[in-house]
């Protein structure tokens, strides 16, 4: 493998390595969202209860939105269908969920540390999703068919 395999300015078309890495990246990100959405679907009442516990309005609606976003858009990201749209919505959802559920700045010290880690992990995930908004799904996707 040459160093130009990772140098976007050296090649105008993505290489097979870049397309493969895009596929692996989509799969890894989808592994976060799809099982979470499925879990929320199967445990809807518990999801509603958890959302209620943080004081979010309309917890049933919020749970349904979370399922649609995580499961539906997570699957779209996985297969590379309307990837840019799916990734931008997932990124916004992830940042919003981080602010609502990992608001470490208003937690007692014993809970703040872990929630700060979770908050910034989610912010980093949103950054990875924005890379798909910028560069697309790669050759190994429905978008490219």
PDB file of N, CA, C and O in Angstrom, residues 2-75:
ATOM      1  N   UNK A   2       0.576   2.158  -0.843  1.00  0.00           N
ATOM      2  CA  UNK A   2       1.371   3.378  -0.918  1.00  0.00           C
ATOM      3  C   UNK A   2       0.802   4.423   0.021  1.00  0.00           C
ATOM      4  O   UNK A   2      -0.339   4.337   0.473  1.00  0.00           O
ATOM      5  N   UNK A   3       1.593   5.448   0.287  1.00  0.00           N
ATOM      6  CA  UNK A   3       1.119   6.521   1.154  1.00  0.00           C
ATOM      7  C   UNK A   3       0.018   7.326   0.489  1.00  0.00           C
ATOM      8  O   UNK A   3      -0.761   7.975   1.162  1.00  0.00           O
ATOM      9  N   UNK A   4      -0.068   7.257  -0.843  1.00  0.00           N
ATOM     10  CA  UNK A   4      -1.140   7.993  -1.521  1.00  0.00           C
ATOM     11  C   UNK A   4      -2.505   7.353  -1.294  1.00  0.00           C
ATOM     12  O   UNK A   4      -3.512   7.975  -1.580  1.00  0.00           O
ATOM     13  N   UNK A   5      -2.556   6.134  -0.761  1.00  0.00           N
ATOM     14  CA  UNK A   5      -3.834   5.496  -0.474  1.00  0.00           C
ATOM     15  C   UNK A   5      -4.635   6.304   0.546  1.00  0.00           C
ATOM     16  O   UNK A   5      -5.847   6.264   0.568  1.00  0.00           O
ATOM     17  N   UNK A   6      -3.933   7.049   1.409  1.00  0.00           N
ATOM     18  CA  UNK A   6      -4.599   7.842   2.432  1.00  0.00           C
ATOM     19  C   UNK A   6      -4.526   9.337   2.147  1.00  0.00           C
ATOM     20  O   UNK A   6      -5.031  10.133   2.901  1.00  0.00           O
ATOM     21  N   UNK A   7      -3.898   9.744   1.063  1.00  0.00           N
ATOM     22  CA  UNK A   7      -3.711  11.156   0.752  1.00  0.00           C
ATOM     23  C   UNK A   7      -4.776  11.598  -0.245  1.00  0.00           C
ATOM     24  O   UNK A   7      -4.657  11.372  -1.429  1.00  0.00           O
ATOM     25  N   UNK A   8      -5.797  12.276   0.260  1.00  0.00           N
ATOM     26  CA  UNK A   8      -6.917  12.666  -0.600  1.00  0.00           C
ATOM     27  C   UNK A   8      -6.488  13.647  -1.680  1.00  0.00           C
ATOM     28  O   UNK A   8      -7.041  13.657  -2.768  1.00  0.00           O
ATOM     29  N   UNK A   9      -5.482  14.470  -1.404  1.00  0.00           N
ATOM     30  CA  UNK A   9      -5.069  15.442  -2.408  1.00  0.00           C
ATOM     31  C   UNK A   9      -4.267  14.795  -3.532  1.00  0.00           C
ATOM     32  O   UNK A   9      -4.159  15.354  -4.609  1.00  0.00           O
ATOM     33  N   UNK A  10      -3.730  13.599  -3.299  1.00  0.00           N
ATOM     34  CA  UNK A  10      -2.936  12.923  -4.321  1.00  0.00           C
ATOM     35  C   UNK A  10      -3.816  12.184  -5.325  1.00  0.00           C
ATOM     36  O   UNK A  10      -3.376  11.872  -6.411  1.00  0.00           O
ATOM     37  N   UNK A  11      -5.035  11.882  -4.951  1.00  0.00           N
ATOM     38  CA  UNK A  11      -5.930  11.137  -5.842  1.00  0.00           C
ATOM     39  C   UNK A  11      -7.277  11.847  -5.908  1.00  0.00           C
ATOM     40  O   UNK A  11      -7.820  12.245  -4.897  1.00  0.00           O
ATOM     41  N   UNK A  12      -7.791  11.995  -7.105  1.00  0.00           N
ATOM     42  CA  UNK A  12      -9.091  12.639  -7.247  1.00  0.00           C
ATOM     43  C   UNK A  12     -10.228  11.660  -7.006  1.00  0.00           C
ATOM     44  O   UNK A  12     -11.325  12.058  -6.665  1.00  0.00           O
ATOM     45  N   UNK A  13      -9.979  10.390  -7.190  1.00  0.00           N
ATOM     46  CA  UNK A  13     -10.985   9.365  -6.944  1.00  0.00           C
ATOM     47  C   UNK A  13     -10.556   8.547  -5.734  1.00  0.00           C
ATOM     48  O   UNK A  13      -9.390   8.218  -5.604  1.00  0.00           O
ATOM     49  N   UNK A  14     -11.510   8.212  -4.858  1.00  0.00           N
ATOM     50  CA  UNK A  14     -11.136   7.393  -3.704  1.00  0.00           C
ATOM     51  C   UNK A  14     -10.540   6.057  -4.134  1.00  0.00           C
ATOM     52  O   UNK A  14     -10.958   5.472  -5.131  1.00  0.00           O
ATOM     53  N   UNK A  15      -9.584   5.595  -3.368  1.00  0.00           N
ATOM     54  CA  UNK A  15      -8.953   4.305  -3.649  1.00  0.00           C
ATOM     55  C   UNK A  15      -9.789   3.183  -3.046  1.00  0.00           C
ATOM     56  O   UNK A  15     -10.698   3.425  -2.247  1.00  0.00           O
ATOM     57  N   UNK A  16      -9.459   1.961  -3.398  1.00  0.00           N
ATOM     58  CA  UNK A  16     -10.143   0.797  -2.828  1.00  0.00           C
ATOM     59  C   UNK A  16      -9.950   0.756  -1.309  1.00  0.00           C
ATOM     60  O   UNK A  16     -10.867   0.377  -0.571  1.00  0.00           O
ATOM     61  N   UNK A  17      -8.782   1.171  -0.845  1.00  0.00           N
ATOM     62  CA  UNK A  17      -8.523   1.200   0.603  1.00  0.00           C
ATOM     63  C   UNK A  17      -9.450   2.208   1.275  1.00  0.00           C
ATOM     64  O   UNK A  17     -10.069   1.919   2.304  1.00  0.00           O
ATOM     65  N   UNK A  18      -9.590   3.384   0.683  1.00  0.00           N
ATOM     66  CA  UNK A  18     -10.468   4.400   1.265  1.00  0.00           C
ATOM     67  C   UNK A  18     -11.922   3.938   1.264  1.00  0.00           C
ATOM     68  O   UNK A  18     -12.643   4.144   2.252  1.00  0.00           O
ATOM     69  N   UNK A  19     -12.363   3.317   0.182  1.00  0.00           N
ATOM     70  CA  UNK A  19     -13.731   2.812   0.124  1.00  0.00           C
ATOM     71  C   UNK A  19     -13.964   1.701   1.140  1.00  0.00           C
ATOM     72  O   UNK A  19     -15.025   1.630   1.762  1.00  0.00           O
ATOM     73  N   UNK A  20     -12.981   0.854   1.327  1.00  0.00           N
ATOM     74  CA  UNK A  20     -13.087  -0.210   2.327  1.00  0.00           C
ATOM     75  C   UNK A  20     -13.133   0.377   3.728  1.00  0.00           C
ATOM     76  O   UNK A  20     -13.937  -0.053   4.568  1.00  0.00           O
ATOM     77  N   UNK A  21     -12.298   1.371   3.992  1.00  0.00           N
ATOM     78  CA  UNK A  21     -12.314   2.021   5.304  1.00  0.00           C
ATOM     79  C   UNK A  21     -13.636   2.738   5.558  1.00  0.00           C
ATOM     80  O   UNK A  21     -14.141   2.743   6.684  1.00  0.00           O
ATOM     81  N   UNK A  22     -14.219   3.324   4.528  1.00  0.00           N
ATOM     82  CA  UNK A  22     -15.531   3.961   4.676  1.00  0.00           C
ATOM     83  C   UNK A  22     -16.583   2.916   5.048  1.00  0.00           C
ATOM     84  O   UNK A  22     -17.431   3.159   5.915  1.00  0.00           O
ATOM     85  N   UNK A  23     -16.530   1.761   4.420  1.00  0.00           N
ATOM     86  CA  UNK A  23     -17.460   0.682   4.744  1.00  0.00           C
ATOM     87  C   UNK A  23     -17.277   0.234   6.195  1.00  0.00           C
ATOM     88  O   UNK A  23     -18.243   0.115   6.949  1.00  0.00           O
ATOM     89  N   UNK A  24     -16.032   0.005   6.589  1.00  0.00           N
ATOM     90  CA  UNK A  24     -15.756  -0.422   7.967  1.00  0.00           C
ATOM     91  C   UNK A  24     -16.232   0.653   8.947  1.00  0.00           C
ATOM     92  O   UNK A  24     -16.854   0.349   9.977  1.00  0.00           O
ATOM     93  N   UNK A  25     -15.983   1.909   8.634  1.00  0.00           N
ATOM     94  CA  UNK A  25     -16.434   3.004   9.494  1.00  0.00           C
ATOM     95  C   UNK A  25     -17.947   3.032   9.635  1.00  0.00           C
ATOM     96  O   UNK A  25     -18.476   3.217  10.741  1.00  0.00           O
ATOM     97  N   UNK A  26     -18.661   2.834   8.525  1.00  0.00           N
ATOM     98  CA  UNK A  26     -20.123   2.810   8.580  1.00  0.00           C
ATOM     99  C   UNK A  26     -20.615   1.654   9.438  1.00  0.00           C
ATOM    100  O   UNK A  26     -21.543   1.805  10.244  1.00  0.00           O
ATOM    101  N   UNK A  27     -20.005   0.489   9.270  1.00  0.00           N
ATOM    102  CA  UNK A  27     -20.404  -0.685  10.054  1.00  0.00           C
ATOM    103  C   UNK A  27     -20.173  -0.429  11.541  1.00  0.00           C
ATOM    104  O   UNK A  27     -21.053  -0.693  12.373  1.00  0.00           O
ATOM    105  N   UNK A  28     -19.018   0.117  11.881  1.00  0.00           N
ATOM    106  CA  UNK A  28     -18.707   0.353  13.294  1.00  0.00           C
ATOM    107  C   UNK A  28     -19.644   1.387  13.918  1.00  0.00           C
ATOM    108  O   UNK A  28     -20.091   1.215  15.057  1.00  0.00           O
ATOM    109  N   UNK A  29     -19.944   2.442  13.196  1.00  0.00           N
ATOM    110  CA  UNK A  29     -20.881   3.432  13.718  1.00  0.00           C
ATOM    111  C   UNK A  29     -22.284   2.839  13.835  1.00  0.00           C
ATOM    112  O   UNK A  29     -22.992   3.086  14.821  1.00  0.00           O
ATOM    113  N   UNK A  30     -22.698   2.047  12.861  1.00  0.00           N
ATOM    114  CA  UNK A  30     -24.024   1.428  12.901  1.00  0.00           C
ATOM    115  C   UNK A  30     -24.142   0.460  14.078  1.00  0.00           C
ATOM    116  O   UNK A  30     -25.233   0.296  14.635  1.00  0.00           O
ATOM    117  N   UNK A  31     -23.025  -0.152  14.470  1.00  0.00           N
ATOM    118  CA  UNK A  31     -23.041  -1.062  15.625  1.00  0.00           C
ATOM    119  C   UNK A  31     -23.400  -0.346  16.918  1.00  0.00           C
ATOM    120  O   UNK A  31     -23.798  -0.983  17.893  1.00  0.00           O
ATOM    121  N   UNK A  32     -23.262   0.946  16.938  1.00  0.00           N
ATOM    122  CA  UNK A  32     -23.685   1.721  18.101  1.00  0.00           C
ATOM    123  C   UNK A  32     -25.185   2.008  18.042  1.00  0.00           C
ATOM    124  O   UNK A  32     -25.904   1.839  19.030  1.00  0.00           O
ATOM    125  N   UNK A  33     -25.679   2.413  16.881  1.00  0.00           N
ATOM    126  CA  UNK A  33     -27.045   2.895  16.771  1.00  0.00           C
ATOM    127  C   UNK A  33     -28.084   1.790  16.599  1.00  0.00           C
ATOM    128  O   UNK A  33     -29.146   1.838  17.234  1.00  0.00           O
ATOM    129  N   UNK A  34     -27.833   0.830  15.747  1.00  0.00           N
ATOM    130  CA  UNK A  34     -28.852  -0.185  15.431  1.00  0.00           C
ATOM    131  C   UNK A  34     -29.231  -1.015  16.660  1.00  0.00           C
ATOM    132  O   UNK A  34     -30.429  -1.125  16.979  1.00  0.00           O
ATOM    133  N   UNK A  35     -28.287  -1.596  17.393  1.00  0.00           N
ATOM    134  CA  UNK A  35     -28.692  -2.349  18.590  1.00  0.00           C
ATOM    135  C   UNK A  35     -29.367  -1.464  19.644  1.00  0.00           C
ATOM    136  O   UNK A  35     -30.298  -1.908  20.320  1.00  0.00           O
ATOM    137  N   UNK A  36     -28.934  -0.212  19.770  1.00  0.00           N
ATOM    138  CA  UNK A  36     -29.565   0.690  20.739  1.00  0.00           C
ATOM    139  C   UNK A  36     -31.015   0.961  20.350  1.00  0.00           C
ATOM    140  O   UNK A  36     -31.916   0.957  21.205  1.00  0.00           O
ATOM    141  N   UNK A  37     -31.260   1.193  19.071  1.00  0.00           N
ATOM    142  CA  UNK A  37     -32.627   1.414  18.611  1.00  0.00           C
ATOM    143  C   UNK A  37     -33.497   0.186  18.788  1.00  0.00           C
ATOM    144  O   UNK A  37     -34.661   0.282  19.205  1.00  0.00           O
ATOM    145  N   UNK A  38     -32.946  -0.981  18.482  1.00  0.00           N
ATOM    146  CA  UNK A  38     -33.691  -2.236  18.649  1.00  0.00           C
ATOM    147  C   UNK A  38     -34.019  -2.468  20.121  1.00  0.00           C
ATOM    148  O   UNK A  38     -35.130  -2.865  20.476  1.00  0.00           O
ATOM    149  N   UNK A  39     -33.055  -2.188  20.998  1.00  0.00           N
ATOM    150  CA  UNK A  39     -33.269  -2.343  22.435  1.00  0.00           C
ATOM    151  C   UNK A  39     -34.374  -1.409  22.926  1.00  0.00           C
ATOM    152  O   UNK A  39     -35.213  -1.800  23.747  1.00  0.00           O
ATOM    153  N   UNK A  40     -34.377  -0.184  22.422  1.00  0.00           N
ATOM    154  CA  UNK A  40     -35.437   0.761  22.804  1.00  0.00           C
ATOM    155  C   UNK A  40     -36.793   0.279  22.309  1.00  0.00           C
ATOM    156  O   UNK A  40     -37.805   0.435  22.997  1.00  0.00           O
ATOM    157  N   UNK A  41     -36.841  -0.283  21.129  1.00  0.00           N
ATOM    158  CA  UNK A  41     -38.082  -0.804  20.572  1.00  0.00           C
ATOM    159  C   UNK A  41     -38.617  -1.959  21.421  1.00  0.00           C
ATOM    160  O   UNK A  41     -39.807  -2.014  21.748  1.00  0.00           O
ATOM    161  N   UNK A  42     -37.742  -2.887  21.790  1.00  0.00           N
ATOM    162  CA  UNK A  42     -38.155  -4.054  22.566  1.00  0.00           C
ATOM    163  C   UNK A  42     -38.475  -3.710  24.016  1.00  0.00           C
ATOM    164  O   UNK A  42     -39.245  -4.410  24.662  1.00  0.00           O
ATOM    165  N   UNK A  43     -37.878  -2.641  24.521  1.00  0.00           N
ATOM    166  CA  UNK A  43     -38.138  -2.218  25.902  1.00  0.00           C
ATOM    167  C   UNK A  43     -38.713  -0.819  25.930  1.00  0.00           C
ATOM    168  O   UNK A  43     -38.209   0.055  26.636  1.00  0.00           O
ATOM    169  N   UNK A  44     -39.768  -0.614  25.149  1.00  0.00           N
ATOM    170  CA  UNK A  44     -40.326   0.724  24.957  1.00  0.00           C
ATOM    171  C   UNK A  44     -40.716   1.387  26.278  1.00  0.00           C
ATOM    172  O   UNK A  44     -40.398   2.551  26.517  1.00  0.00           O
ATOM    173  N   UNK A  45     -41.382   0.646  27.149  1.00  0.00           N
ATOM    174  CA  UNK A  45     -41.832   1.225  28.426  1.00  0.00           C
ATOM    175  C   UNK A  45     -40.641   1.681  29.268  1.00  0.00           C
ATOM    176  O   UNK A  45     -40.676   2.769  29.864  1.00  0.00           O
ATOM    177  N   UNK A  46     -39.599   0.890  29.300  1.00  0.00           N
ATOM    178  CA  UNK A  46     -38.400   1.277  30.045  1.00  0.00           C
ATOM    179  C   UNK A  46     -37.729   2.499  29.442  1.00  0.00           C
ATOM    180  O   UNK A  46     -37.224   3.369  30.173  1.00  0.00           O
ATOM    181  N   UNK A  47     -37.724   2.566  28.122  1.00  0.00           N
ATOM    182  CA  UNK A  47     -37.153   3.721  27.433  1.00  0.00           C
ATOM    183  C   UNK A  47     -37.934   4.983  27.778  1.00  0.00           C
ATOM    184  O   UNK A  47     -37.353   6.026  28.094  1.00  0.00           O
ATOM    185  N   UNK A  48     -39.253   4.880  27.751  1.00  0.00           N
ATOM    186  CA  UNK A  48     -40.103   6.019  28.101  1.00  0.00           C
ATOM    187  C   UNK A  48     -39.841   6.436  29.547  1.00  0.00           C
ATOM    188  O   UNK A  48     -39.727   7.632  29.852  1.00  0.00           O
ATOM    189  N   UNK A  49     -39.718   5.464  30.431  1.00  0.00           N
ATOM    190  CA  UNK A  49     -39.428   5.762  31.835  1.00  0.00           C
ATOM    191  C   UNK A  49     -38.100   6.481  32.011  1.00  0.00           C
ATOM    192  O   UNK A  49     -37.998   7.443  32.782  1.00  0.00           O
ATOM    193  N   UNK A  50     -37.080   6.024  31.287  1.00  0.00           N
ATOM    194  CA  UNK A  50     -35.764   6.668  31.394  1.00  0.00           C
ATOM    195  C   UNK A  50     -35.814   8.088  30.858  1.00  0.00           C
ATOM    196  O   UNK A  50     -35.274   9.011  31.471  1.00  0.00           O
ATOM    197  N   UNK A  51     -36.487   8.282  29.735  1.00  0.00           N
ATOM    198  CA  UNK A  51     -36.601   9.625  29.162  1.00  0.00           C
ATOM    199  C   UNK A  51     -37.376  10.531  30.117  1.00  0.00           C
ATOM    200  O   UNK A  51     -37.022  11.696  30.310  1.00  0.00           O
ATOM    201  N   UNK A  52     -38.416   9.995  30.742  1.00  0.00           N
ATOM    202  CA  UNK A  52     -39.188  10.758  31.735  1.00  0.00           C
ATOM    203  C   UNK A  52     -38.318  11.162  32.913  1.00  0.00           C
ATOM    204  O   UNK A  52     -38.479  12.256  33.468  1.00  0.00           O
ATOM    205  N   UNK A  53     -37.407  10.293  33.302  1.00  0.00           N
ATOM    206  CA  UNK A  53     -36.583  10.547  34.491  1.00  0.00           C
ATOM    207  C   UNK A  53     -35.656  11.749  34.345  1.00  0.00           C
ATOM    208  O   UNK A  53     -35.225  12.316  35.345  1.00  0.00           O
ATOM    209  N   UNK A  54     -35.371  12.150  33.118  1.00  0.00           N
ATOM    210  CA  UNK A  54     -34.523  13.339  32.925  1.00  0.00           C
ATOM    211  C   UNK A  54     -35.358  14.581  32.641  1.00  0.00           C
ATOM    212  O   UNK A  54     -34.816  15.646  32.368  1.00  0.00           O
ATOM    213  N   UNK A  55     -36.673  14.416  32.680  1.00  0.00           N
ATOM    214  CA  UNK A  55     -37.556  15.554  32.511  1.00  0.00           C
ATOM    215  C   UNK A  55     -37.803  15.985  31.077  1.00  0.00           C
ATOM    216  O   UNK A  55     -38.251  17.103  30.832  1.00  0.00           O
ATOM    217  N   UNK A  56     -37.528  15.123  30.119  1.00  0.00           N
ATOM    218  CA  UNK A  56     -37.776  15.470  28.716  1.00  0.00           C
ATOM    219  C   UNK A  56     -39.286  15.518  28.470  1.00  0.00           C
ATOM    220  O   UNK A  56     -40.022  14.681  28.979  1.00  0.00           O
ATOM    221  N   UNK A  57     -39.729  16.479  27.681  1.00  0.00           N
ATOM    222  CA  UNK A  57     -41.162  16.549  27.383  1.00  0.00           C
ATOM    223  C   UNK A  57     -41.582  15.437  26.416  1.00  0.00           C
ATOM    224  O   UNK A  57     -40.765  14.949  25.633  1.00  0.00           O
ATOM    225  N   UNK A  58     -42.846  15.053  26.501  1.00  0.00           N
ATOM    226  CA  UNK A  58     -43.429  14.036  25.611  1.00  0.00           C
ATOM    227  C   UNK A  58     -42.538  12.794  25.496  1.00  0.00           C
ATOM    228  O   UNK A  58     -42.041  12.463  24.419  1.00  0.00           O
ATOM    229  N   UNK A  59     -42.339  12.096  26.594  1.00  0.00           N
ATOM    230  CA  UNK A  59     -41.391  10.966  26.578  1.00  0.00           C
ATOM    231  C   UNK A  59     -41.745   9.862  25.591  1.00  0.00           C
ATOM    232  O   UNK A  59     -40.842   9.254  25.018  1.00  0.00           O
ATOM    233  N   UNK A  60     -43.044   9.591  25.355  1.00  0.00           N
ATOM    234  CA  UNK A  60     -43.398   8.559  24.371  1.00  0.00           C
ATOM    235  C   UNK A  60     -42.998   8.985  22.966  1.00  0.00           C
ATOM    236  O   UNK A  60     -42.495   8.172  22.188  1.00  0.00           O
ATOM    237  N   UNK A  61     -43.220  10.253  22.643  1.00  0.00           N
ATOM    238  CA  UNK A  61     -42.831  10.772  21.334  1.00  0.00           C
ATOM    239  C   UNK A  61     -41.312  10.756  21.199  1.00  0.00           C
ATOM    240  O   UNK A  61     -40.771  10.362  20.162  1.00  0.00           O
ATOM    241  N   UNK A  62     -40.625  11.182  22.258  1.00  0.00           N
ATOM    242  CA  UNK A  62     -39.161  11.180  22.233  1.00  0.00           C
ATOM    243  C   UNK A  62     -38.615   9.774  22.051  1.00  0.00           C
ATOM    244  O   UNK A  62     -37.647   9.565  21.304  1.00  0.00           O
ATOM    245  N   UNK A  63     -39.237   8.787  22.701  1.00  0.00           N
ATOM    246  CA  UNK A  63     -38.795   7.393  22.552  1.00  0.00           C
ATOM    247  C   UNK A  63     -39.022   6.914  21.125  1.00  0.00           C
ATOM    248  O   UNK A  63     -38.158   6.245  20.543  1.00  0.00           O
ATOM    249  N   UNK A  64     -40.164   7.248  20.543  1.00  0.00           N
ATOM    250  CA  UNK A  64     -40.442   6.847  19.159  1.00  0.00           C
ATOM    251  C   UNK A  64     -39.442   7.496  18.207  1.00  0.00           C
ATOM    252  O   UNK A  64     -38.935   6.830  17.280  1.00  0.00           O
ATOM    253  N   UNK A  65     -39.133   8.761  18.430  1.00  0.00           N
ATOM    254  CA  UNK A  65     -38.140   9.449  17.589  1.00  0.00           C
ATOM    255  C   UNK A  65     -36.778   8.779  17.735  1.00  0.00           C
ATOM    256  O   UNK A  65     -36.082   8.546  16.739  1.00  0.00           O
ATOM    257  N   UNK A  66     -36.407   8.460  18.962  1.00  0.00           N
ATOM    258  CA  UNK A  66     -35.114   7.806  19.193  1.00  0.00           C
ATOM    259  C   UNK A  66     -35.037   6.468  18.453  1.00  0.00           C
ATOM    260  O   UNK A  66     -34.012   6.139  17.852  1.00  0.00           O
ATOM    261  N   UNK A  67     -36.113   5.713  18.469  1.00  0.00           N
ATOM    262  CA  UNK A  67     -36.139   4.416  17.773  1.00  0.00           C
ATOM    263  C   UNK A  67     -36.000   4.615  16.268  1.00  0.00           C
ATOM    264  O   UNK A  67     -35.212   3.935  15.606  1.00  0.00           O
ATOM    265  N   UNK A  68     -36.762   5.547  15.734  1.00  0.00           N
ATOM    266  CA  UNK A  68     -36.701   5.803  14.294  1.00  0.00           C
ATOM    267  C   UNK A  68     -35.303   6.244  13.887  1.00  0.00           C
ATOM    268  O   UNK A  68     -34.749   5.755  12.900  1.00  0.00           O
ATOM    269  N   UNK A  69     -34.729   7.154  14.668  1.00  0.00           N
ATOM    270  CA  UNK A  69     -33.402   7.675  14.324  1.00  0.00           C
ATOM    271  C   UNK A  69     -32.346   6.592  14.471  1.00  0.00           C
ATOM    272  O   UNK A  69     -31.569   6.332  13.548  1.00  0.00           O
ATOM    273  N   UNK A  70     -32.301   5.950  15.638  1.00  0.00           N
ATOM    274  CA  UNK A  70     -31.239   4.979  15.884  1.00  0.00           C
ATOM    275  C   UNK A  70     -31.369   3.737  15.005  1.00  0.00           C
ATOM    276  O   UNK A  70     -30.381   3.303  14.405  1.00  0.00           O
ATOM    277  N   UNK A  71     -32.556   3.177  14.941  1.00  0.00           N
ATOM    278  CA  UNK A  71     -32.741   1.945  14.178  1.00  0.00           C
ATOM    279  C   UNK A  71     -32.842   2.241  12.683  1.00  0.00           C
ATOM    280  O   UNK A  71     -32.095   1.679  11.877  1.00  0.00           O
ATOM    281  N   UNK A  72     -33.731   3.134  12.324  1.00  0.00           N
ATOM    282  CA  UNK A  72     -33.950   3.429  10.902  1.00  0.00           C
ATOM    283  C   UNK A  72     -32.751   4.063  10.228  1.00  0.00           C
ATOM    284  O   UNK A  72     -32.229   3.556   9.228  1.00  0.00           O
ATOM    285  N   UNK A  73     -32.295   5.172  10.784  1.00  0.00           N
ATOM    286  CA  UNK A  73     -31.166   5.861  10.162  1.00  0.00           C
ATOM    287  C   UNK A  73     -29.856   5.115  10.382  1.00  0.00           C
ATOM    288  O   UNK A  73     -28.946   5.194   9.560  1.00  0.00           O
ATOM    289  N   UNK A  74     -29.774   4.360  11.485  1.00  0.00           N
ATOM    290  CA  UNK A  74     -28.604   3.509  11.696  1.00  0.00           C
ATOM    291  C   UNK A  74     -28.474   2.460  10.607  1.00  0.00           C
ATOM    292  O   UNK A  74     -27.381   2.188  10.102  1.00  0.00           O
ATOM    293  N   UNK A  75     -29.607   1.866  10.213  1.00  0.00           N
ATOM    294  CA  UNK A  75     -29.594   0.891   9.114  1.00  0.00           C
ATOM    295  C   UNK A  75     -29.264   1.560   7.785  1.00  0.00           C
ATOM    296  O   UNK A  75     -28.550   0.993   6.954  1.00  0.00           O
TER     297      UNK A  75
END
